[in-house]
Amino acid sequence: MAQKLLWLMLAGAAGTLARYGLSGWVQRWTGAAYPWGTLVVNALGCFLFGLVWSWADLRLEVGPQVRLVVLVGFMGAFTTFSTFAFETSQMLRDAQWLVAGVNLAAQNFGGLLMMMLGMAAGRLLYL
């Protein structure tokens, strides 16, 4: 168990540093007000999650521990949006249209609402 947690921490640290570096580089490169760095990280993270998942599922005999470290550790730290997209794609694959729609709305609008509420609470606590 301790070894698995160590691998998750190391993969998570690598994913965090990769996200920070790529997002910052893209943002500096574009010089735009639009958050291109975040968009690139989220899009790339979703692509890589799908690639690793299907490659490990179809091409390799990859154990659950390796999948856990790569997908939860590295990809989870690189972008949780990839996990959200994967889970929603599985709902769509299983024809769970309503659940997928609720998940899309709840994750996006709920996340935005909670961010705004948290910011408002922070401002209130500052007073």
Tab-separated table of C-alpha atoms in Angstrom:
chain	number	residue	atom	x	y	z
A	1	MET	CA	0.000	0.000	0.000
A	2	ALA	CA	2.786	2.439	0.905
A	3	GLN	CA	4.559	1.736	-2.391
A	4	LYS	CA	1.354	2.431	-4.355
A	5	LEU	CA	0.897	5.738	-2.522
A	6	LEU	CA	4.498	6.698	-3.230
A	7	TRP	CA	4.048	5.994	-6.961
A	8	LEU	CA	0.792	7.999	-6.959
A	9	MET	CA	2.529	10.935	-5.277
A	10	LEU	CA	5.429	10.874	-7.727
A	11	ALA	CA	3.128	10.593	-10.740
A	12	GLY	CA	0.905	13.335	-9.322
A	13	ALA	CA	3.891	15.623	-8.835
A	14	ALA	CA	5.014	14.961	-12.411
A	15	GLY	CA	1.502	15.668	-13.722
A	16	THR	CA	1.297	18.897	-11.737
A	17	LEU	CA	4.653	20.103	-13.027
A	18	ALA	CA	3.722	19.137	-16.600
A	19	ARG	CA	0.436	21.058	-16.340
A	20	TYR	CA	2.138	24.097	-14.868
A	21	GLY	CA	4.899	24.102	-17.451
A	22	LEU	CA	2.752	23.462	-20.532
A	23	SER	CA	-0.033	25.829	-19.533
A	24	GLY	CA	2.402	28.623	-18.747
A	25	TRP	CA	4.397	28.092	-21.927
A	26	VAL	CA	1.277	28.111	-24.139
A	27	GLN	CA	-0.072	31.212	-22.388
A	28	ARG	CA	3.206	33.064	-22.820
A	29	TRP	CA	3.493	31.913	-26.429
A	30	THR	CA	0.000	33.139	-27.363
A	31	GLY	CA	0.152	36.277	-25.239
A	32	ALA	CA	-3.645	36.316	-25.323
A	33	ALA	CA	-6.133	37.218	-22.617
A	34	TYR	CA	-8.034	34.002	-23.392
A	35	PRO	CA	-6.772	31.079	-21.251
A	36	TRP	CA	-5.271	29.081	-24.138
A	37	GLY	CA	-2.907	27.326	-21.758
A	38	THR	CA	-5.777	25.809	-19.781
A	39	LEU	CA	-7.629	24.814	-22.934
A	40	VAL	CA	-4.546	23.113	-24.383
A	41	VAL	CA	-3.857	21.234	-21.146
A	42	ASN	CA	-7.465	20.065	-20.836
A	43	ALA	CA	-7.716	19.021	-24.486
A	44	LEU	CA	-4.340	17.267	-24.437
A	45	GLY	CA	-5.182	15.638	-21.109
A	46	CYS	CA	-8.421	14.234	-22.511
A	47	PHE	CA	-6.631	12.944	-25.605
A	48	LEU	CA	-3.852	11.325	-23.573
A	49	PHE	CA	-6.296	9.780	-21.085
A	50	GLY	CA	-8.243	8.215	-23.955
A	51	LEU	CA	-5.066	7.080	-25.675
A	52	VAL	CA	-3.599	5.479	-22.561
A	53	TRP	CA	-6.912	3.887	-21.574
A	54	SER	CA	-7.554	2.290	-24.962
A	55	TRP	CA	-3.905	1.383	-25.570
A	56	ALA	CA	-3.643	-0.284	-22.178
A	57	ASP	CA	-7.000	-1.985	-22.679
A	58	LEU	CA	-6.450	-3.211	-26.231
A	59	ARG	CA	-2.718	-3.498	-26.811
A	60	LEU	CA	-0.938	-4.115	-23.544
A	61	GLU	CA	-1.293	-6.341	-20.579
A	62	VAL	CA	-1.119	-3.468	-18.143
A	63	GLY	CA	-1.994	-4.238	-14.576
A	64	PRO	CA	-4.435	-2.165	-12.563
A	65	GLN	CA	-1.579	-0.679	-10.516
A	66	VAL	CA	0.105	0.823	-13.580
A	67	ARG	CA	-3.199	2.152	-14.868
A	68	LEU	CA	-3.892	3.672	-11.458
A	69	VAL	CA	-0.531	5.418	-11.332
A	70	VAL	CA	-0.703	6.750	-14.900
A	71	LEU	CA	-4.385	7.672	-15.104
A	72	VAL	CA	-5.125	8.714	-11.522
A	73	GLY	CA	-1.656	9.900	-10.521
A	74	PHE	CA	-0.210	11.640	-13.568
A	75	MET	CA	-3.361	12.391	-15.571
A	76	GLY	CA	-5.368	13.250	-12.454
A	77	ALA	CA	-2.822	15.902	-11.545
A	78	PHE	CA	-2.343	17.019	-15.151
A	79	THR	CA	-6.076	17.668	-15.488
A	80	THR	CA	-9.140	16.353	-13.690
A	81	PHE	CA	-11.095	17.435	-16.749
A	82	SER	CA	-9.826	14.297	-18.465
A	83	THR	CA	-11.423	12.121	-15.785
A	84	PHE	CA	-14.694	14.035	-16.087
A	85	ALA	CA	-14.631	13.627	-19.881
A	86	PHE	CA	-13.826	9.913	-19.603
A	87	GLU	CA	-16.618	9.237	-17.121
A	88	THR	CA	-19.109	11.156	-19.269
A	89	SER	CA	-17.975	9.294	-22.404
A	90	GLN	CA	-18.601	6.003	-20.599
A	91	MET	CA	-22.136	7.173	-19.745
A	92	LEU	CA	-22.716	8.086	-23.395
A	93	ARG	CA	-21.254	4.755	-24.540
A	94	ASP	CA	-23.713	2.994	-22.241
A	95	ALA	CA	-26.601	5.120	-23.609
A	96	GLN	CA	-27.132	6.782	-20.228
A	97	TRP	CA	-28.153	10.008	-21.947
A	98	LEU	CA	-29.902	11.645	-19.003
A	99	VAL	CA	-27.121	10.799	-16.549
A	100	ALA	CA	-24.517	12.105	-19.006
A	101	GLY	CA	-26.487	15.309	-19.529
A	102	VAL	CA	-26.894	15.840	-15.808
A	103	ASN	CA	-23.182	15.172	-15.315
A	104	LEU	CA	-22.261	17.712	-18.003
A	105	ALA	CA	-24.524	20.366	-16.515
A	106	ALA	CA	-23.633	19.636	-12.897
A	107	GLN	CA	-19.882	19.551	-13.477
A	108	ASN	CA	-19.743	22.677	-15.638
A	109	PHE	CA	-22.445	24.910	-14.206
A	110	GLY	CA	-22.111	23.534	-10.685
A	111	GLY	CA	-18.361	24.036	-10.761
A	112	LEU	CA	-18.742	27.580	-12.028
A	113	LEU	CA	-21.398	28.335	-9.411
A	114	MET	CA	-19.280	26.884	-6.596
A	115	MET	CA	-16.260	28.879	-7.777
A	116	MET	CA	-18.298	32.085	-7.681
A	117	LEU	CA	-19.739	31.216	-4.245
A	118	GLY	CA	-16.269	30.444	-2.919
A	119	MET	CA	-14.972	33.756	-4.236
A	120	ALA	CA	-17.900	35.588	-2.638
A	121	ALA	CA	-17.304	33.781	0.671
A	122	GLY	CA	-13.630	34.711	0.508
A	123	ARG	CA	-14.503	38.355	-0.021
A	124	LEU	CA	-16.939	38.239	2.918
A	125	LEU	CA	-14.322	36.672	5.181
A	126	TYR	CA	-11.879	39.403	4.192
A	127	LEU	CA	-14.191	42.169	5.460
